[in-house]
C-alpha cells in the first residue's frame, strides 16, 4: 500500500515532544474485521475501497503501517474520581488526522493496539465486549443528536486478553474531532513552562475555536467557550437520561464530544442518584451530579490556564472564578429550556421550573421509566397504567395542559417538538448486554438488530 492510497496528517506532532511518543502498533496474529461503519466512512469522505479486503484488515488491525505515516500515543494527566494521576494512551495509538470534505479535521485512533510508554504495566490490549459497547453506544448517541466520538471499525485480533477471565481481544478504530482533553492541559501545566501550555492552547484554538484567534485574552476566551460547549453537552446527556459513569478530567474532550464509553448507560427508572460504575461507591458521577462534576473539571482546566490569563496570579484567579461562577446560571437556563421542550413548550420562563420539577418528583416517587414517561405524554391518550390515574399526576397533568393552552402554537406543534427531543428508543441496558454477550460468543446478529433499531431513535 502506498502513501497516496491513505493520506493522513499529524499536525499534533508539531507540538512540543512531551505531548506524544511515536511508535508502531503491536502486530496481532489473526485479524478479522467484525464491523466496518461504511456510512461513517462515506460521511467523512474516507475511501478505503482502493484497498483489498486483506489490506484493509491488516490496516485496521495495526499490522500494516502505510508509507509516510507515523503513529503516536498521546501523553496527558487527569483527575480520576478526584485523585490526580499521570496518564496517557496506555492502549491507544493515533494513526493521524483525516480531512473530511466539510473541512473538518478528524483524529483516527486505535484502541487496544498494544503497549505504549504510558501503559503503566498494562497489556495495551482491549477485550471484544467493551469495543462492541463503544461502537454501539457511540452510534446511538450520534443518532440521538449528541456530540460524540464515532466508531469506524472493530477488528477481532484472534488473540485472548486476560482480565478476570480469558476474553477475545479486539481493536476499535475511533474518529474524533480531536483527543485533546482537560487532562492534556493538566499535563502541560505540570511542566511549569508557559511556552508548553501556550503551544497547546494555540493548537486547540486553531483546531476548535478559530474565532478566538483575534481575542486579546485567548486563555480566558477559551475557558468561556469550553464552559458553554460542555454545558451544551451535559444538557444533551440529561435530556436522554445518559450517565457517563467516569467523568474524569481525562474523559472531558475539548472537542465538545462525548468520549470514552466504559461503564456508561441510559437510565431506565428515573432516579437522580443512579450510577453506572462499579467503583463509584459514593455516587460522584451519578446522573444528577453530572453538571456539578463538569464544573469541577472545568475548574481544573482553569487552573492550568491561569499563567496565560494574566501575569498577576490574583487577577487571573478572579477572571477564572467569574467565568466558572457563570456556569450554574447558564446551565440552569439551558436545562430548563431543554426540559420545557420535552414537555412541548416552545418558550420557557422561570415559572415553568416548578412544572418540570413536580413531574420529575412524581416520576421518582412512582419509579417511572424516564424515556417512556415523556413519550407517553405526547400520545393522543395516556396509557392505562395506575401511576397515571393517581391524584398527584392528574393534578399535574391539568396544570400542564393549562400551560400548553398559553402557547402560541397548537397541540400538534407541541407533539412534534416533544417527539423531536424525546427518544422512543434508547440502548436499554439488558438489550446491550444481550448483544455484547452474543457478540463475544461469535453471533453478531443481535448486535446488528439493536444497532438498526438505535439508528432512528
C-alpha positions in Angstrom: 0.0 0.0 0.0 1.4 3.4 -1.0 1.2 6.7 0.7 -1.2 8.0 -2.0 -3.9 5.5 -1.1 -4.2 6.5 2.5 -3.3 10.1 3.4 -3.3 11.4 6.9 -1.7 14.4 8.5 -0.3 14.6 12.1 -0.3 18.3 13.0 -0.4 17.3 16.6 3.2 16.2 16.3 4.1 19.9 15.7 3.6 20.4 19.4 6.5 20.0 21.9 7.7 16.4 22.1 6.5 16.0 25.7 2.9 15.6 24.4 3.4 12.3 22.5 5.6 9.3 21.8 6.0 7.9 18.3 5.7 4.1 17.9 4.0 1.4 15.9 1.2 -0.9 16.9 2.0 -4.4 18.2 1.0 -6.9 15.4 -1.8 -9.4 16.0 -1.9 -13.0 14.9 -5.3 -13.5 13.1 -7.2 -10.2 12.5 -10.7 -10.2 11.2 -13.0 -7.2 10.5 -16.2 -7.8 12.5 -17.7 -4.3 12.0 -17.0 -1.6 9.5 -19.0 1.6 9.6 -19.5 2.2 5.9 -22.0 5.1 6.5 -19.5 6.9 8.7 -16.7 6.4 6.2 -18.9 7.9 3.4 -19.9 10.8 5.7 -16.3 11.8 6.3 -15.0 11.0 2.8 -12.7 8.2 3.9 -12.5 5.9 0.9 -10.8 2.6 1.6 -12.3 0.9 -1.5 -8.9 1.2 -3.2 -7.6 -1.4 -0.6 -8.1 -5.1 -1.0 -10.0 -6.9 1.8 -6.7 -8.2 3.1 -5.1 -4.8 3.1 -8.0 -3.2 4.9 -7.9 -5.9 7.5 -4.2 -5.5 8.0 -4.5 -1.7 8.2 -7.4 -1.7 10.7 -5.6 -4.3 12.9 -2.4 -2.2 13.1 -0.4 -5.0 11.2 0.2 -2.7 8.2 1.6 0.8 8.7 1.1 2.9 5.5 4.2 4.5 4.0 4.8 8.0 5.2 2.6 7.7 8.3 4.0 7.8 11.9 1.7 6.6 14.6 1.9 8.1 18.1 0.5 7.8 21.6 -0.6 11.0 23.4 0.5 12.0 26.9 -1.9 13.5 29.4 -2.8 13.5 33.0 -6.1 13.5 34.8 -8.2 13.6 38.0 -9.8 10.2 38.3 -12.5 10.1 41.0 -11.0 13.3 42.3 -7.4 12.0 42.5 -4.6 13.3 40.3 -2.8 10.7 38.2 -0.2 10.8 35.4 -1.8 9.0 32.4 -1.6 8.8 28.6 -2.7 6.5 25.8 -1.9 3.2 27.6 -3.6 1.1 24.9 -4.3 3.6 22.1 -2.4 4.9 19.1 -3.2 7.8 16.8 -3.0 7.0 13.1 -3.2 10.7 12.3 -5.7 13.3 11.1 -8.1 12.8 8.2 -9.5 15.9 6.4 -13.2 15.4 5.7 -14.9 17.0 2.6 -16.5 19.5 5.1 -13.1 20.7 6.0 -13.3 19.2 9.5 -10.1 17.6 10.8 -10.8 14.3 12.4 -8.5 12.1 14.5 -8.3 8.4 13.6 -7.3 6.4 16.7 -6.8 2.7 17.5 -7.9 1.4 20.9 -6.4 -1.9 22.0 -3.3 -1.7 19.7 -0.7 -2.8 22.3 1.6 -1.3 24.9 2.9 2.2 24.9 5.2 4.2 27.2 2.1 5.2 29.1 0.7 1.6 29.7 1.7 1.6 33.4 2.1 -2.2 33.4 -1.0 -2.9 31.4 -1.0 -5.1 28.3 -2.2 -2.4 26.0 -5.0 -4.6 24.7 -8.8 -4.5 24.7 -11.4 -7.1 25.1 -14.1 -7.5 22.4 -17.1 -6.8 24.6 -16.1 -3.2 25.6 -15.1 -2.4 22.0 -18.5 -3.6 20.8 -20.1 -1.4 23.5 -18.3 1.7 22.4 -19.3 1.1 18.8 -22.9 0.6 19.7 -23.3 3.4 22.2 -21.4 6.0 20.3 -23.5 5.3 17.2 -26.7 5.5 19.4 -25.5 8.9 20.8 -24.9 10.2 17.3 -28.4 9.2 16.2 -29.8 11.0 19.3 -28.1 14.2 18.1 -25.5 14.2 20.8 -21.9 15.3 20.0 -19.8 12.1 20.3 -16.7 10.3 19.1 -17.6 7.7 16.5 -16.6 4.2 15.7 -15.2 3.2 12.3 -14.4 -0.4 12.8 -14.0 -3.3 15.2 -11.4 -5.9 14.4 -11.0 -9.2 16.2 -7.4 -9.9 16.9 -7.6 -13.7 17.1 -5.8 -13.4 20.5 -7.1 -13.6 24.0 -6.8 -10.9 26.7 -6.8 -11.8 30.4 -8.9 -9.7 32.8 -11.0 -11.6 35.5 -11.2 -14.3 32.8 -9.9 -15.1 29.4 -11.7 -12.9 26.8 -11.5 -12.5 23.0 -9.4 -9.5 22.0 -10.3 -6.7 19.6 -9.1 -3.3 18.3 -11.5 -0.4 17.8 -10.9 2.4 15.3 -12.3 5.6 16.6 -12.9 9.0 15.0 -13.0 12.2 17.0 -12.8 16.0 16.4 -9.6 15.6 18.5 -8.4 13.8 21.6 -7.3 17.0 23.4 -8.7 16.7 27.0 -8.8 18.8 30.1 -6.2 16.3 31.3 -3.9 17.3 28.4 -3.8 20.8 29.8 -3.2 19.5 33.3 -0.3 17.5 31.9 1.1 20.7 30.1 0.9 22.8 33.3 2.9 20.2 35.3 6.0 21.3 33.3 5.8 24.8 34.7 6.8 26.2 31.3 4.3 28.7 29.9 5.6 28.1 26.4 4.4 24.4 26.6 0.9 25.3 27.7 0.8 28.2 25.2 1.7 25.9 22.4 -1.2 23.6 23.3 -3.6 26.5 23.7 -2.7 27.9 20.3 -3.2 24.4 18.8 -6.6 24.0 20.5 -7.7 27.4 19.2 -6.6 26.6 15.6 -8.4 23.2 15.8 -11.6 24.1 17.6 -12.0 27.8 18.3 -10.6 29.7 15.3 -12.9 32.7 16.2 -10.8 33.2 19.3 -7.5 33.9 17.3 -8.1 37.6 17.4 -9.2 37.8 21.1 -6.9 39.7 23.4 -7.1 37.2 26.3 -7.1 34.0 24.5 -6.9 31.7 27.6 -9.9 33.3 29.2 -11.9 33.3 26.0 -11.1 29.6 25.5 -12.2 28.8 29.1 -15.5 30.7 28.5 -16.1 28.9 25.2 -15.4 25.5 26.7 -17.8 26.2 29.5 -20.6 26.9 27.0 -19.6 23.9 25.0 -19.6 21.5 27.9 -22.9 22.9 29.3 -24.5 22.1 25.9 -23.1 18.5 26.0 -24.2 17.8 29.6 -27.7 19.2 28.8 -27.9 16.7 26.0 -26.9 13.9 28.3 -29.6 14.9 30.8 -32.2 15.1 28.1 -31.9 11.4 27.2 -31.0 10.1 30.7 -27.4 9.2 29.8 -25.0 8.6 32.6 -21.3 8.7 31.6 -20.0 6.8 34.6 -16.4 8.0 34.5 -16.3 11.8 34.2 -12.6 12.1 35.0 -10.8 15.1 33.6 -9.1 12.9 31.1 -12.5 12.0 29.7 -13.6 15.6 29.1 -12.7 16.2 25.4 -12.3 19.8 24.4 -13.8 19.0 21.0 -17.1 19.1 22.9 -17.8 15.4 22.2 -18.7 12.6 24.5 -15.6 10.4 24.8 -14.9 7.0 26.5 -17.9 4.6 26.8 -16.7 2.4 29.7 -19.3 1.9 32.5 -22.0 4.1 30.9 -25.7 3.5 30.5 -29.1 5.1 29.9 -31.3 5.4 32.9 -34.4 3.3 33.0 -36.3 4.1 36.2 -35.9 7.8 37.0 -33.7 8.2 40.0 -31.3 11.2 40.2 -28.7 9.2 42.2 -28.3 6.5 39.6 -24.7 5.5 39.0 -23.2 3.1 36.4 -19.7 2.4 37.6 -19.0 -0.4 40.0 -16.2 1.5 41.7 -18.3 4.8 42.1 -19.3 3.9 45.7 -20.0 7.5 46.7 -22.1 8.4 43.7 -19.6 11.1 42.5 -20.6 10.5 38.9 -24.4 9.9 39.4 -26.9 11.2 36.9 -27.8 14.4 38.9 -24.2 15.1 39.7 -23.0 15.4 36.1 -23.4 19.2 35.8 -21.5 19.7 39.0 -18.7 17.4 38.0 -18.4 19.2 34.7 -18.0 22.5 36.5 -15.4 20.8 38.8 -13.5 19.5 35.8 -13.6 22.9 34.1 -12.1 24.4 37.3 -9.1 22.1 36.7 -8.8 23.4 33.2 -9.0 27.0 34.5 -6.1 26.2 37.0 -4.0 25.0 34.1 -4.6 28.2 32.1 -4.1 30.7 34.9 -0.5 31.6 33.9 -1.7 32.5 30.4 -4.7 34.7 31.6 -2.7 37.3 33.5 0.8 38.0 34.7 -0.7 38.7 38.2 -2.0 35.4 39.6 -4.6 37.1 41.8 -6.1 38.8 38.7 -6.1 35.5 36.8 -7.8 33.7 39.6 -10.5 36.4 39.7 -11.1 36.1 36.0 -11.3 32.3 36.1 -13.7 32.4 39.1 -16.0 34.8 37.3 -16.1 32.5 34.3 -16.7 29.4 36.4 -19.3 31.1 38.6 -21.4 31.8 35.5 -21.7 28.1 34.9 -24.6 27.5 37.2 -26.9 30.1 35.7 -26.0 29.2 32.1 -26.6 25.5 32.8 -29.9 26.1 34.7 -31.3 28.2 31.8 -30.3 25.7 29.1 -31.5 22.7 31.2 -34.9 24.5 31.8 -35.2 25.2 28.1 -34.4 21.6 27.3 -36.9 20.2 29.8 -39.5 22.6 28.6 -39.1 21.3 25.0 -39.5 17.7 26.4 -42.9 19.0 27.6 -43.8 20.6 24.3 -43.2 24.2 25.5 -41.7 26.4 22.7 -41.0 29.3 25.0 -40.0 28.6 28.6 -39.7 31.0 31.5 -38.7 30.6 35.2 -42.2 29.9 36.3 -42.1 26.7 34.3 -39.4 25.2 36.5 -42.0 24.1 39.1 -43.9 22.3 36.4 -40.8 20.4 35.4 -39.6 19.6 38.9 -43.0 18.4 40.1 -43.1 15.9 37.2 -39.6 14.7 38.0 -40.5 14.3 41.7 -43.6 12.3 40.7 -41.5 10.1 38.4 -39.0 9.5 41.2 -41.8 8.5 43.7 -43.5 6.3 41.2 -40.3 4.7 39.9 -41.4 5.7 36.5 -39.4 5.0 33.4 -37.6 8.2 32.3 -37.8 7.6 28.5 -41.3 6.1 28.3 -42.9 8.7 30.5 -42.0 11.6 28.2 -43.1 9.6 25.1 -46.4 8.7 26.8 -47.1 12.4 27.4 -47.2 13.1 23.6 -49.6 10.3 22.8 -53.3 11.1 22.0 -54.3 9.2 25.2 -52.2 8.3 28.2 -51.7 4.6 28.8 -54.0 3.0 31.4 -51.2 2.4 33.9 -52.2 3.0 37.5 -49.5 5.7 38.0 -51.3 7.9 35.6 -54.5 7.7 37.5 -53.1 9.0 40.8 -54.4 12.2 42.1 -51.0 13.8 42.1 -50.4 13.1 38.4 -53.9 14.1 37.4 -53.4 17.5 39.2 -50.0 17.9 37.5 -51.5 16.9 34.1 -54.2 19.6 34.4 -51.6 22.3 35.2 -49.5 21.1 32.2 -52.5 21.2 29.9 -53.4 24.7 31.1 -49.8 25.8 30.5 -49.8 24.3 26.9 -53.0 26.3 26.3 -51.0 29.5 26.7 -48.6 28.5 23.9 -48.9 30.4 20.6 -48.5 27.1 18.7 -51.2 24.3 18.8 -51.1 20.9 20.3 -49.8 19.2 17.2 -46.8 21.6 17.1 -46.1 20.7 20.8 -46.2 17.0 20.0 -43.8 17.5 17.1 -41.4 19.3 19.4 -41.7 16.6 22.1 -41.1 13.7 19.7 -38.1 15.5 18.3 -36.3 15.6 21.6 -37.8 12.6 23.5 -36.4 9.3 22.0 -38.7 6.3 21.7 -35.7 4.0 21.6 -32.6 4.0 23.7 -29.9 1.4 24.2 -31.6 -0.4 27.1 -29.0 -2.0 29.4 -30.3 -5.5 29.2 -30.5 -5.4 25.4 -27.0 -4.0 25.2 -25.7 -6.8 27.5 -27.5 -9.5 25.4 -26.0 -8.2 22.2 -22.5 -8.0 23.7 -22.6 -11.4 25.2 -23.8 -12.9 21.9 -21.1 -11.0 20.0 -18.4 -12.4 22.3 -19.7 -15.8 21.6 -19.5 -15.3 17.8 -23.1 -14.2 17.0 -23.3 -10.6 15.9 -27.0 -10.8 14.7 -28.5 -9.4 18.0 -25.9 -6.6 17.8 -26.8 -5.7 14.2 -30.5 -5.8 15.1 -30.0 -3.5 18.1 -27.8 -1.1 16.0 -30.5 -0.9 13.4 -33.2 -0.1 15.9 -31.0 2.6 17.5 -30.3 4.3 14.1 -33.7 6.0 14.2 -34.5 6.7 17.8 
